[in-house]
Amino acid sequence: MSAAVTRGRAPVGLGRWLLPAYVVIAFTLLLIPIVYTFVFSFNDANRSNISWNGFTFDNWLSVCAQPEVCTAFGNSLIVGGTATLIATVLGTMIAIALVRYRFRARNAISLLLFLPMATPEVVMGAGLAAQFLTAGVPKGLGTIIIAHAMFCLSFVVVTVRARVLSLDPALEEAGRDLYGSPNQVFWRITFPLLLPGIVAAALLSFSLSFDDFIITYFTSGTTQTFPVFIYVAAQRGIPPQANVIASAVFFLAIAAVLVFQVISARRAAAWRR
Amino acid sequence: MALTVLAPAGANDTAPRSARRSIGTVALVLLLPGLLYLTLFFLVPFVSLLMTSFGVNDPAEYGVFTYGFAWQNYIDVIAAYWPQFLRSFWYALLATVFAVLISYPLAYFIGVRLRDRPLWRNLLLVLVIAPFFISFLLRTFAWKQILSDEGPVVSTLQMIGLLGPQAHLTGTGFAVVFGLTYNFIPFMTLPLFASLDRLDTRLLEAGNDLYAGPATTFFRVTLPLSVPGLVSGTLLTFIPAAGDYVNASQAFLGSPSTSMLGNVIQSKFLITVNYPQAAALSILLMAVIVVIVGFYVRRSGTDDLL
């Protein structure tokens, strides 16, 4: 197939290296801010981390030297975890219902699920802020969690739905043929098969929540999440500890993705055997 | 992981008919909590916003307004903020175009050229989503530093004479569009990749057999087949870019002369607390986006978005 592919495009002299060169430039562009953030996590700077003052490990050893950074990070973890739990449970239920049952309101429901993904965050944020204001709800961790679970829900539905669609109904049929009760069939067959999709949805939901700024800013009051902290600090200077946390999260996430890739590659290989 | 979400929706919706039953208690129990949640925290706030947008602001008291039916808010905000309005959509359009120009070759390379090299392809895909893992605001802040007057880019450009000695990059429209483009590249690349990944390379071969040059094959075969990904990608870029206010805000890449609608909404809502005007601006932003997206989706022929 490889030979056919190359023949199909018949690269001219220029085309042979133009595309790879372009790709290298694009990746350089994508990765520059990451490298910058990482490098400046070692900057020997105090409050504002703008110019290079020399190399130090101190920021990594005393991450909570600026306590607001750690509080904000902790809040982000709490919000991300809780919102993900709510969105994943509710979203998975909707996804299963949408694929498995036929009913008249399907189109209306699809529209209701699509709208949050098509609405600019600033509009959703303003709407929720107006609503909390009218209802007299004080803004804080609770309102941030409500908002995050709301915008993560649709993404969970789309992700899990794809997994439900790819499920082989014969497996559940086999379960029923072997006299499994509906409950048993669901928990012993359907759920384990859906689990990778649910985990992917939860990870996506967590990362959306963790990185969200705009909606959070409208619903947070005086509570700070990590992105809100950075936004506020950007006016006077972001402490290097923020770079440490961001870099650490980055490496953890990349490591998790790589481990996930290796495991799924191994599994695929085992299946083929 | 994120790929499934960003894949052009509507594809592969082929659940066996037999598995679908008429709505019963189970379906209702599964659907109701989530739908109730969305109604309560998405629809109701939206209606609330709509009502606020017709409210009458009390000029004497900070943040106080009464519900009413004042079209005047809409007239006032259009009169006062039409430059920010146009700028939002103009910047979003530019960012979308640049994102396509950068992402298409990238997605093509990963999706078609690397088809037989799964290791490389997965590695590059991870690199595409890597920026997601560093906070969006920190990335934008990093660009602010790199493009600042003391940064390496400005001094280099001044040295080779592309930029005048007094010229800046940050605080200009260029920097804002640059930031928007940068931030939305992954949102463009992933759906394009998902589309090109499914491209049947035998079709390219057939184009070649029929004596089409690489350019003709691209424009007559590859490009039309990647339209679903292009549509998803442009929507995922254009909509959030039009509403974004981080890139354009002064603490990041913008200045007062580059402020977008999001900046105005944010300051109306949280600083000058003129809720009716902030709400009117939000509703206008949403309305224009709905109209643009409606036209665009209809013209590109992919109605089924979810």
Coordinates of C-alpha atoms in Angstrom, one line a residue:
Chain A
M1 CA 0.0 0.0 0.0
S2 CA 2.9 2.3 0.8
A3 CA 4.2 2.2 -2.8
A4 CA 0.7 3.0 -4.1
V5 CA 0.4 5.9 -1.8
T6 CA 3.6 7.5 -3.0
R7 CA 2.8 6.9 -6.6
G8 CA -0.6 8.6 -6.0
R9 CA 1.0 11.9 -5.2
A10 CA 4.1 11.7 -7.4
P11 CA 6.1 14.3 -5.4
V12 CA 7.9 16.8 -7.5
G13 CA 11.4 17.8 -6.4
L14 CA 10.0 20.6 -4.3
G15 CA 7.1 18.8 -2.8
R16 CA 9.3 16.1 -1.3
W17 CA 10.8 18.3 1.4
L18 CA 8.3 21.2 1.4
L19 CA 5.6 19.4 3.4
P20 CA 8.0 17.9 6.1
A21 CA 9.7 21.3 6.4
Y22 CA 6.3 23.0 6.9
V23 CA 5.4 20.4 9.5
V24 CA 8.6 21.0 11.4
I25 CA 7.9 24.8 11.4
A26 CA 4.3 24.3 12.6
F27 CA 5.4 22.1 15.4
T28 CA 8.1 24.5 16.4
L29 CA 5.5 27.2 16.6
L30 CA 3.2 24.9 18.7
L31 CA 5.9 24.0 21.2
I32 CA 7.6 27.4 21.7
P33 CA 5.3 28.6 24.5
I34 CA 5.6 25.2 26.3
V35 CA 9.4 25.4 26.2
Y36 CA 9.2 29.0 27.4
T37 CA 6.9 28.1 30.3
F38 CA 9.2 25.2 31.3
V39 CA 12.4 27.2 31.1
F40 CA 11.0 30.1 33.1
S41 CA 9.9 27.7 35.9
F42 CA 13.7 27.6 36.7
N43 CA 14.0 31.4 36.7
D44 CA 15.4 32.9 39.8
A45 CA 12.6 35.5 40.1
N46 CA 10.3 36.5 42.8
R47 CA 6.8 37.9 42.1
S48 CA 7.0 38.8 38.4
N49 CA 8.6 36.2 36.2
I50 CA 9.3 38.3 33.1
S51 CA 13.1 38.6 32.5
W52 CA 15.7 35.9 33.0
N53 CA 17.5 36.3 36.4
G54 CA 19.5 33.1 36.5
F55 CA 18.9 29.4 37.1
T56 CA 17.5 27.9 40.3
F57 CA 15.7 24.8 41.5
D58 CA 14.0 26.7 44.3
N59 CA 10.7 27.2 42.6
W60 CA 10.3 23.4 42.1
L61 CA 11.3 22.7 45.7
S62 CA 9.0 25.3 47.2
V63 CA 5.9 25.3 45.0
C64 CA 3.7 26.6 47.7
A65 CA 5.9 29.6 48.6
Q66 CA 3.2 31.7 47.0
P67 CA 0.3 30.2 48.8
E68 CA -2.3 31.6 46.4
V69 CA -0.9 29.5 43.5
C70 CA -1.4 26.3 45.5
T71 CA -4.8 27.3 46.7
A72 CA -5.9 28.1 43.2
F73 CA -4.4 24.8 41.9
G74 CA -6.3 22.9 44.7
N75 CA -9.5 24.6 43.7
S76 CA -9.0 23.6 40.1
L77 CA -8.6 20.0 41.2
I78 CA -11.7 20.1 43.3
V79 CA -13.8 21.8 40.5
G80 CA -12.4 19.5 37.8
G81 CA -13.0 16.4 39.8
T82 CA -16.5 17.2 40.9
A83 CA -17.7 18.7 37.6
T84 CA -16.2 15.7 35.8
L85 CA -18.1 13.2 38.0
I86 CA -21.4 15.0 37.4
A87 CA -20.9 15.5 33.7
T88 CA -19.7 11.9 33.1
V89 CA -22.5 10.2 35.0
L90 CA -25.3 12.4 33.4
G91 CA -23.6 12.4 30.0
T92 CA -23.1 8.6 29.9
M93 CA -26.8 8.1 30.7
I94 CA -27.9 10.4 27.9
A95 CA -25.5 8.8 25.4
I96 CA -26.8 5.3 26.1
A97 CA -30.5 6.5 25.9
L98 CA -29.8 8.3 22.6
V99 CA -28.3 5.3 20.9
R100 CA -30.5 2.6 22.3
Y101 CA -34.0 4.1 22.2
R102 CA -36.0 5.8 19.5
F103 CA -38.3 8.6 20.4
R104 CA -39.8 11.6 18.9
A105 CA -37.9 14.3 20.8
R106 CA -34.5 13.0 19.6
N107 CA -33.9 16.0 17.3
A108 CA -34.8 18.5 20.0
I109 CA -32.5 16.7 22.4
S110 CA -29.7 16.6 20.0
L111 CA -30.1 20.4 19.5
L112 CA -30.1 21.0 23.2
L113 CA -26.9 19.0 23.5
F114 CA -25.3 20.8 20.5
L115 CA -26.1 24.3 21.6
P116 CA -23.6 24.6 24.5
M117 CA -20.8 23.5 22.2
A118 CA -21.8 26.2 19.7
T119 CA -22.3 29.0 22.2
P120 CA -19.3 31.3 22.9
E121 CA -18.1 30.9 26.5
V122 CA -18.5 34.5 27.2
V123 CA -22.3 34.2 26.5
M124 CA -22.7 31.2 28.7
G125 CA -20.7 32.8 31.4
A126 CA -22.8 36.0 31.2
G127 CA -26.0 34.0 31.2
L128 CA -25.0 32.0 34.3
A129 CA -23.8 35.1 36.1
A130 CA -27.1 36.9 35.3
Q131 CA -29.0 33.8 36.6
F132 CA -27.0 33.5 39.8
L133 CA -27.5 37.2 40.3
T134 CA -31.3 37.0 39.9
A135 CA -31.5 34.0 42.1
G136 CA -29.3 35.5 44.7
V137 CA -26.9 32.6 44.7
P138 CA -23.5 33.6 46.1
K139 CA -20.7 32.8 43.6
G140 CA -17.9 30.4 44.7
L141 CA -16.7 26.9 44.2
G142 CA -20.3 25.6 44.0
T143 CA -21.3 27.9 41.1
I144 CA -18.0 27.1 39.2
I145 CA -18.7 23.4 39.5
I146 CA -22.3 23.8 38.2
A147 CA -21.0 25.8 35.3
H148 CA -18.2 23.4 34.4
A149 CA -20.4 20.3 34.6
M150 CA -22.8 22.1 32.3
F151 CA -20.4 22.8 29.5
C152 CA -18.6 19.4 29.8
L153 CA -21.9 17.4 29.6
S154 CA -22.2 17.7 25.8
F155 CA -18.6 16.7 25.2
V156 CA -19.2 13.6 27.4
V157 CA -22.3 12.6 25.4
V158 CA -20.5 12.9 22.1
T159 CA -17.5 10.8 23.3
V160 CA -19.5 8.1 25.0
R161 CA -22.1 8.0 22.2
A162 CA -19.3 7.0 19.7
R163 CA -18.4 4.1 22.0
V164 CA -22.0 3.0 22.4
L165 CA -22.4 3.1 18.6
S166 CA -19.4 0.8 18.1
L167 CA -20.7 -1.8 20.5
D168 CA -21.5 -5.2 19.0
P169 CA -25.1 -6.0 20.0
A170 CA -24.3 -9.7 19.6
L171 CA -22.3 -9.7 22.8
E172 CA -25.3 -8.5 24.8
E173 CA -27.5 -10.9 23.0
A174 CA -25.2 -13.7 24.0
G175 CA -25.5 -12.5 27.6
R176 CA -29.3 -12.6 27.4
D177 CA -29.2 -16.1 25.8
L178 CA -27.2 -17.3 28.7
Y179 CA -30.0 -16.1 31.0
G180 CA -28.3 -13.0 32.3
S181 CA -30.8 -10.6 33.8
P182 CA -30.9 -7.1 32.3
N183 CA -28.9 -5.9 35.3
Q184 CA -26.3 -8.5 34.9
V185 CA -26.0 -8.0 31.2
F186 CA -25.5 -4.3 31.7
W187 CA -22.9 -4.5 34.5
R188 CA -21.0 -7.6 33.3
I189 CA -21.0 -6.9 29.5
T190 CA -22.2 -3.4 28.4
F191 CA -20.5 -1.3 31.1
P192 CA -17.0 -2.9 30.9
L193 CA -17.2 -2.5 27.1
L194 CA -18.2 1.2 27.4
L195 CA -15.6 1.9 30.1
P196 CA -12.8 3.0 27.8
G197 CA -15.1 5.6 26.2
I198 CA -16.3 6.7 29.6
V199 CA -12.7 7.1 30.9
A200 CA -11.8 9.1 27.7
A201 CA -14.9 11.3 28.3
A202 CA -13.9 11.9 31.9
L203 CA -10.3 12.8 31.0
L204 CA -11.6 15.2 28.3
S205 CA -14.0 16.7 30.7
F206 CA -11.4 17.1 33.4
S207 CA -9.0 18.8 31.0
L208 CA -11.7 21.1 29.7
S209 CA -12.6 22.1 33.2
F210 CA -9.1 22.4 34.4
D211 CA -8.1 24.8 31.6
D212 CA -11.3 26.8 31.5
F213 CA -11.0 30.5 32.2
I214 CA -13.8 32.5 30.6
I215 CA -16.9 30.8 32.1
T216 CA -15.0 30.4 35.4
Y217 CA -14.2 34.1 35.6
F218 CA -17.9 34.9 35.3
T219 CA -19.1 32.4 37.9
S220 CA -16.2 32.5 40.4
G221 CA -16.8 35.6 42.6
T222 CA -13.6 35.9 44.7
T223 CA -12.7 32.2 44.5
Q224 CA -9.7 31.6 42.2
T225 CA -9.0 28.6 40.1
F226 CA -5.5 28.1 38.5
P227 CA -6.4 29.9 35.2
V228 CA -8.2 32.7 37.1
F229 CA -5.1 33.2 39.2
I230 CA -3.0 33.5 36.1
Y231 CA -5.3 36.0 34.6
V232 CA -5.3 38.2 37.7
A233 CA -1.6 37.8 38.2
A234 CA -0.8 38.7 34.6
Q235 CA -1.6 42.3 35.4
R236 CA 1.4 42.5 37.8
G237 CA 3.5 39.4 37.0
I238 CA 3.0 35.7 37.3
P239 CA 5.2 34.0 40.0
P240 CA 7.5 31.3 38.7
Q241 CA 5.7 28.7 40.9
A242 CA 2.8 29.0 38.4
N243 CA 5.2 27.8 35.7
V244 CA 6.3 25.0 37.9
I245 CA 2.7 23.7 38.4
A246 CA 1.9 24.1 34.7
S247 CA 5.0 22.3 33.7
A248 CA 4.4 19.5 36.2
V249 CA 0.8 19.1 35.0
F250 CA 2.1 19.1 31.4
F251 CA 4.6 16.3 32.0
L252 CA 2.1 14.2 34.0
A253 CA -0.5 14.6 31.3
I254 CA 2.0 13.7 28.5
A255 CA 3.2 10.7 30.5
A256 CA -0.4 9.5 31.1
V257 CA -1.1 9.8 27.3
L258 CA 2.0 7.9 26.4
V259 CA 1.3 5.1 29.0
F260 CA -2.3 4.9 27.6
Q261 CA -0.9 4.6 24.1
V262 CA 1.5 1.9 25.0
I263 CA -1.2 -0.1 26.9
S264 CA -3.7 0.1 24.0
A265 CA -1.0 -0.8 21.5
R266 CA -0.1 -3.8 23.6
R267 CA -3.7 -4.8 23.9
A268 CA -4.2 -4.5 20.2
A269 CA -1.2 -6.7 19.6
A270 CA -2.5 -9.2 22.1
W271 CA -5.9 -9.3 20.4
R272 CA -4.2 -10.0 17.0
R273 CA -2.3 -13.0 18.5
Chain B
M1 CA -9.0 10.8 23.4
A2 CA -10.1 14.2 22.2
L3 CA -10.2 12.9 18.7
T4 CA -13.5 11.2 19.0
V5 CA -15.1 14.5 20.1
L6 CA -13.6 16.6 17.4
A7 CA -14.2 14.1 14.7
P8 CA -16.8 15.4 12.2
A9 CA -20.0 14.5 13.9
G10 CA -22.8 12.6 12.1
A11 CA -20.5 10.0 10.7
N12 CA -21.0 6.3 11.4
D13 CA -24.5 6.7 13.0
T14 CA -25.6 3.3 12.1
A15 CA -26.9 1.6 15.3
P16 CA -28.9 -1.5 14.5
R17 CA -32.6 -0.6 14.3
S18 CA -33.5 -3.7 16.2
A19 CA -31.7 -2.4 19.3
R20 CA -33.9 0.6 19.4
R21 CA -37.2 0.4 21.3
S22 CA -39.9 3.0 21.8
I23 CA -39.3 5.3 24.7
G24 CA -40.0 3.7 28.1
T25 CA -39.4 4.4 31.7
V26 CA -35.7 3.3 31.3
A27 CA -35.0 5.9 28.6
L28 CA -36.8 8.6 30.5
V29 CA -34.8 7.8 33.7
L30 CA -31.6 7.9 31.7
L31 CA -32.4 11.1 29.9
L32 CA -34.2 13.3 32.4
P33 CA -31.4 14.1 34.9
G34 CA -29.0 15.3 32.2
L35 CA -31.6 17.2 30.2
L36 CA -33.0 18.8 33.4
Y37 CA -29.4 19.9 34.2
L38 CA -28.9 21.5 30.8
T39 CA -32.3 23.2 31.0
L40 CA -31.6 24.6 34.4
F41 CA -28.1 25.7 33.8
F42 CA -28.0 26.4 30.1
L43 CA -31.5 27.3 28.8
V44 CA -32.8 29.1 31.8
P45 CA -29.7 31.3 32.1
F46 CA -30.0 32.1 28.4
V47 CA -33.6 33.2 28.9
S48 CA -32.5 35.1 31.9
L49 CA -29.8 36.9 29.8
L50 CA -32.4 37.7 27.2
M51 CA -34.7 39.2 29.7
T52 CA -31.9 41.2 31.3
S53 CA -30.9 42.5 27.8
F54 CA -34.3 44.3 27.7
G55 CA -34.0 45.7 31.3
V56 CA -33.6 49.3 32.2
N57 CA -30.3 50.2 33.8
D58 CA -30.5 52.5 36.8
P59 CA -27.8 55.2 36.1
A60 CA -27.9 56.4 39.7
E61 CA -27.2 53.1 41.4
Y62 CA -24.3 50.7 40.6
G63 CA -25.5 47.4 39.1
V64 CA -29.2 48.0 39.6
F65 CA -31.7 47.5 36.8
T66 CA -35.4 46.8 36.4
Y67 CA -36.9 44.3 34.0
G68 CA -38.6 46.0 31.1
F69 CA -38.8 46.0 27.4
A70 CA -36.1 48.4 26.3
W71 CA -34.9 47.9 22.8
Q72 CA -32.9 51.0 23.5
N73 CA -30.1 48.8 25.0
Y74 CA -29.5 47.2 21.6
I75 CA -29.5 50.5 19.8
D76 CA -27.1 51.9 22.4
V77 CA -24.6 49.1 22.3
I78 CA -24.6 48.9 18.5
A79 CA -24.0 52.6 18.3
A80 CA -21.2 52.5 20.9
Y81 CA -19.5 49.2 20.2
W82 CA -19.9 48.5 16.5
P83 CA -16.1 48.7 16.0
Q84 CA -15.4 46.0 18.6
F85 CA -18.2 44.0 17.0
L86 CA -16.8 44.1 13.6
R87 CA -13.3 43.6 15.0
S88 CA -14.4 40.4 16.8
F89 CA -15.6 38.8 13.7
W90 CA -12.8 40.1 11.5
Y91 CA -10.1 38.7 13.9
A92 CA -12.0 35.4 14.3
L93 CA -12.2 35.1 10.5
L94 CA -8.5 35.9 10.0
A95 CA -7.5 33.4 12.8
T96 CA -9.7 30.7 11.2
V97 CA -8.1 31.2 7.8
F98 CA -4.6 31.2 9.2
A99 CA -5.4 28.1 11.3
V100 CA -6.6 26.3 8.2
L101 CA -3.4 27.3 6.4
I102 CA -1.2 25.9 9.2
S103 CA -3.3 22.9 10.1
Y104 CA -4.2 21.5 6.7
P105 CA -0.6 20.5 5.7
L106 CA -0.1 19.3 9.3
A107 CA -3.2 17.1 9.3
Y108 CA -2.5 15.9 5.8
F109 CA 1.0 14.9 6.7
I110 CA -0.1 13.0 9.8
G111 CA -3.3 11.5 8.4
V112 CA -2.1 10.5 4.9
R113 CA 1.7 10.5 4.6
L114 CA 2.3 8.8 7.9
R115 CA -0.4 6.2 7.4
D116 CA 2.0 3.3 7.5
R117 CA 4.0 4.6 10.5
P118 CA 1.7 4.3 13.5
L119 CA 4.4 5.1 16.0
W120 CA 5.3 8.5 14.4
R121 CA 1.8 9.3 13.7
N122 CA 0.7 8.8 17.4
L123 CA 3.7 10.7 18.5
L124 CA 2.9 13.7 16.3
L125 CA -0.8 13.5 17.4
V126 CA 0.3 13.8 21.0
L127 CA 2.5 16.8 20.1
V128 CA -0.6 18.4 18.4
I129 CA -2.6 18.2 21.6
A130 CA 0.4 18.9 23.8
P131 CA -0.4 22.7 24.1
F132 CA -3.7 21.7 25.7
F133 CA -1.8 20.5 28.7
I134 CA -0.2 23.8 29.4
S135 CA -2.7 26.3 30.7
F136 CA -4.2 28.3 27.8
L137 CA -3.4 31.6 29.7
L138 CA 0.2 30.7 30.4
R139 CA 0.7 29.9 26.7
T140 CA -0.7 33.2 25.7
F141 CA 1.3 34.9 28.4
A142 CA 4.5 33.2 27.0
W143 CA 3.7 34.7 23.6
K144 CA 3.3 38.1 25.1
Q145 CA 6.8 37.8 26.6
I146 CA 8.3 36.5 23.4
L147 CA 6.7 39.1 21.2
S148 CA 7.3 42.0 23.7
D149 CA 9.5 45.0 22.9
E150 CA 12.4 43.5 24.8
G151 CA 11.8 40.0 23.3
P152 CA 13.8 38.2 20.7
V153 CA 11.3 38.6 17.8
V154 CA 11.0 42.4 17.9
S155 CA 14.8 42.9 18.1
T156 CA 15.4 40.5 15.2
L157 CA 12.8 42.1 13.0
Q158 CA 14.2 45.5 13.8
M159 CA 17.7 44.3 12.9
I160 CA 16.7 43.0 9.5
G161 CA 14.6 46.2 9.0
L162 CA 11.2 44.6 8.8
L163 CA 10.1 46.6 11.8
G164 CA 10.7 50.2 12.6
P165 CA 12.8 51.1 15.6
Q166 CA 9.7 52.4 17.5
A167 CA 7.4 49.7 16.4
H168 CA 5.7 47.1 18.6
L169 CA 4.2 43.7 18.1
T170 CA 2.2 43.3 21.4
G171 CA -0.8 45.4 21.7
T172 CA -1.4 45.3 17.9
G173 CA -4.1 43.5 15.9
F174 CA -1.3 41.3 14.5
A175 CA -0.4 39.9 18.0
V176 CA -4.1 39.3 18.8
V177 CA -4.7 37.4 15.6
F178 CA -1.5 35.6 16.1
G179 CA -2.5 34.5 19.6
L180 CA -6.0 33.5 18.4
T181 CA -4.5 31.4 15.6
Y182 CA -2.0 29.8 17.8
N183 CA -4.6 28.9 20.5
F184 CA -7.0 27.3 18.1
I185 CA -4.6 25.3 15.8
P186 CA -5.2 22.0 17.7
F187 CA -9.0 22.5 17.3
M188 CA -8.5 22.8 13.6
T189 CA -5.9 20.1 13.1
L190 CA -7.7 17.3 15.0
P191 CA -11.0 17.3 13.0
L192 CA -9.0 17.7 9.7
F193 CA -6.9 14.8 10.7
A194 CA -10.0 12.7 11.5
S195 CA -11.3 13.5 8.0
L196 CA -8.1 12.9 6.2
D197 CA -7.4 9.8 8.2
R198 CA -10.4 8.1 6.5
L199 CA -9.4 9.3 3.0
D200 CA -9.1 6.3 0.7
T201 CA -5.7 6.7 -0.9
R202 CA -6.8 4.6 -3.9
L203 CA -8.8 7.7 -4.9
L204 CA -5.6 9.7 -5.1
E205 CA -4.1 6.9 -7.1
A206 CA -7.1 7.0 -9.5
G207 CA -6.7 10.7 -9.9
N208 CA -3.1 10.2 -10.9
D209 CA -4.1 7.4 -13.3
L210 CA -6.5 9.8 -15.0
Y211 CA -3.6 12.2 -15.6
A212 CA -4.5 14.7 -12.9
G213 CA -1.5 16.6 -11.5
P214 CA -0.9 16.7 -7.8
A215 CA -2.7 20.1 -7.6
T216 CA -5.7 18.9 -9.5
T217 CA -5.9 15.8 -7.5
F218 CA -5.8 17.8 -4.3
F219 CA -8.5 20.3 -5.3
R220 CA -10.8 17.8 -7.0
V221 CA -10.4 14.8 -4.7
T222 CA -8.6 15.4 -1.3
L223 CA -10.1 18.8 -0.5
P224 CA -13.8 17.9 -1.2
L225 CA -13.5 14.7 0.8
S226 CA -12.1 16.6 3.8
V227 CA -15.0 19.1 3.9
P228 CA -16.6 17.6 7.0
G229 CA -13.4 18.0 9.0
L230 CA -12.9 21.5 7.6
V231 CA -16.5 22.4 8.7
S232 CA -16.0 21.0 12.2
G233 CA -12.6 22.6 12.5
T234 CA -13.7 26.1 11.3
L235 CA -16.7 26.0 13.7
L236 CA -14.5 24.9 16.6
T237 CA -12.1 27.8 15.8
F238 CA -14.4 30.6 14.7
I239 CA -17.0 30.5 17.4
P240 CA -14.7 30.5 20.4
A241 CA -12.4 32.9 18.7
A242 CA -15.2 35.4 18.1
G243 CA -16.1 35.3 21.8
D244 CA -12.5 35.2 23.2
Y245 CA -11.2 38.1 25.2
V246 CA -8.0 36.7 26.7
N247 CA -5.8 37.2 23.7
A248 CA -7.2 40.7 23.1
S249 CA -7.0 41.9 26.7
Q250 CA -4.3 44.4 27.7
A251 CA -2.6 42.1 30.1
F252 CA -1.9 39.6 27.3
L253 CA -1.5 40.4 23.6
G254 CA -3.9 43.3 23.1
S255 CA -4.4 47.0 23.8
P256 CA -7.5 49.2 24.0
S257 CA -7.4 49.6 20.3
T258 CA -7.7 45.9 19.7
S259 CA -10.4 45.1 22.2
M260 CA -13.0 42.6 21.0
L261 CA -16.6 42.1 22.0
G262 CA -15.7 39.7 24.8
N263 CA -13.6 42.4 26.4
V264 CA -16.5 44.8 26.4
I265 CA -19.0 42.2 27.7
Q266 CA -16.6 41.2 30.5
S267 CA -16.0 44.8 31.6
K268 CA -19.7 45.7 31.4
F269 CA -20.6 42.7 33.4
L270 CA -17.9 42.7 36.0
I271 CA -16.5 46.2 36.2
T272 CA -19.0 48.9 35.2
V273 CA -21.8 46.5 36.1
N274 CA -24.2 47.6 33.4
Y275 CA -26.0 44.3 33.2
P276 CA -28.6 45.1 30.6
Q277 CA -26.0 46.4 28.1
A278 CA -23.7 43.4 28.8
A279 CA -26.6 41.1 28.2
A280 CA -27.6 42.9 25.0
L281 CA -24.1 42.5 23.7
S282 CA -24.0 38.8 24.6
I283 CA -27.3 38.2 22.8
L284 CA -26.1 40.1 19.7
L285 CA -22.9 38.1 19.6
M286 CA -24.8 34.8 19.9
A287 CA -27.4 35.9 17.3
V288 CA -24.7 36.8 14.7
I289 CA -22.9 33.6 15.3
V290 CA -26.1 31.5 14.9
V291 CA -26.8 33.3 11.6
I292 CA -23.3 32.8 10.3
V293 CA -23.1 29.2 11.4
G294 CA -26.5 28.5 10.0
F295 CA -25.6 29.8 6.6
Y296 CA -22.2 28.2 6.6
V297 CA -23.4 24.7 7.7
R298 CA -26.2 24.8 5.1
R299 CA -23.9 25.8 2.3
S300 CA -21.3 23.2 3.1
G301 CA -24.0 20.6 3.2
T302 CA -23.3 19.0 6.6
D303 CA -26.5 19.6 8.5
D304 CA -26.1 16.8 10.9
L305 CA -23.8 18.2 13.6
L306 CA -24.4 15.9 16.5

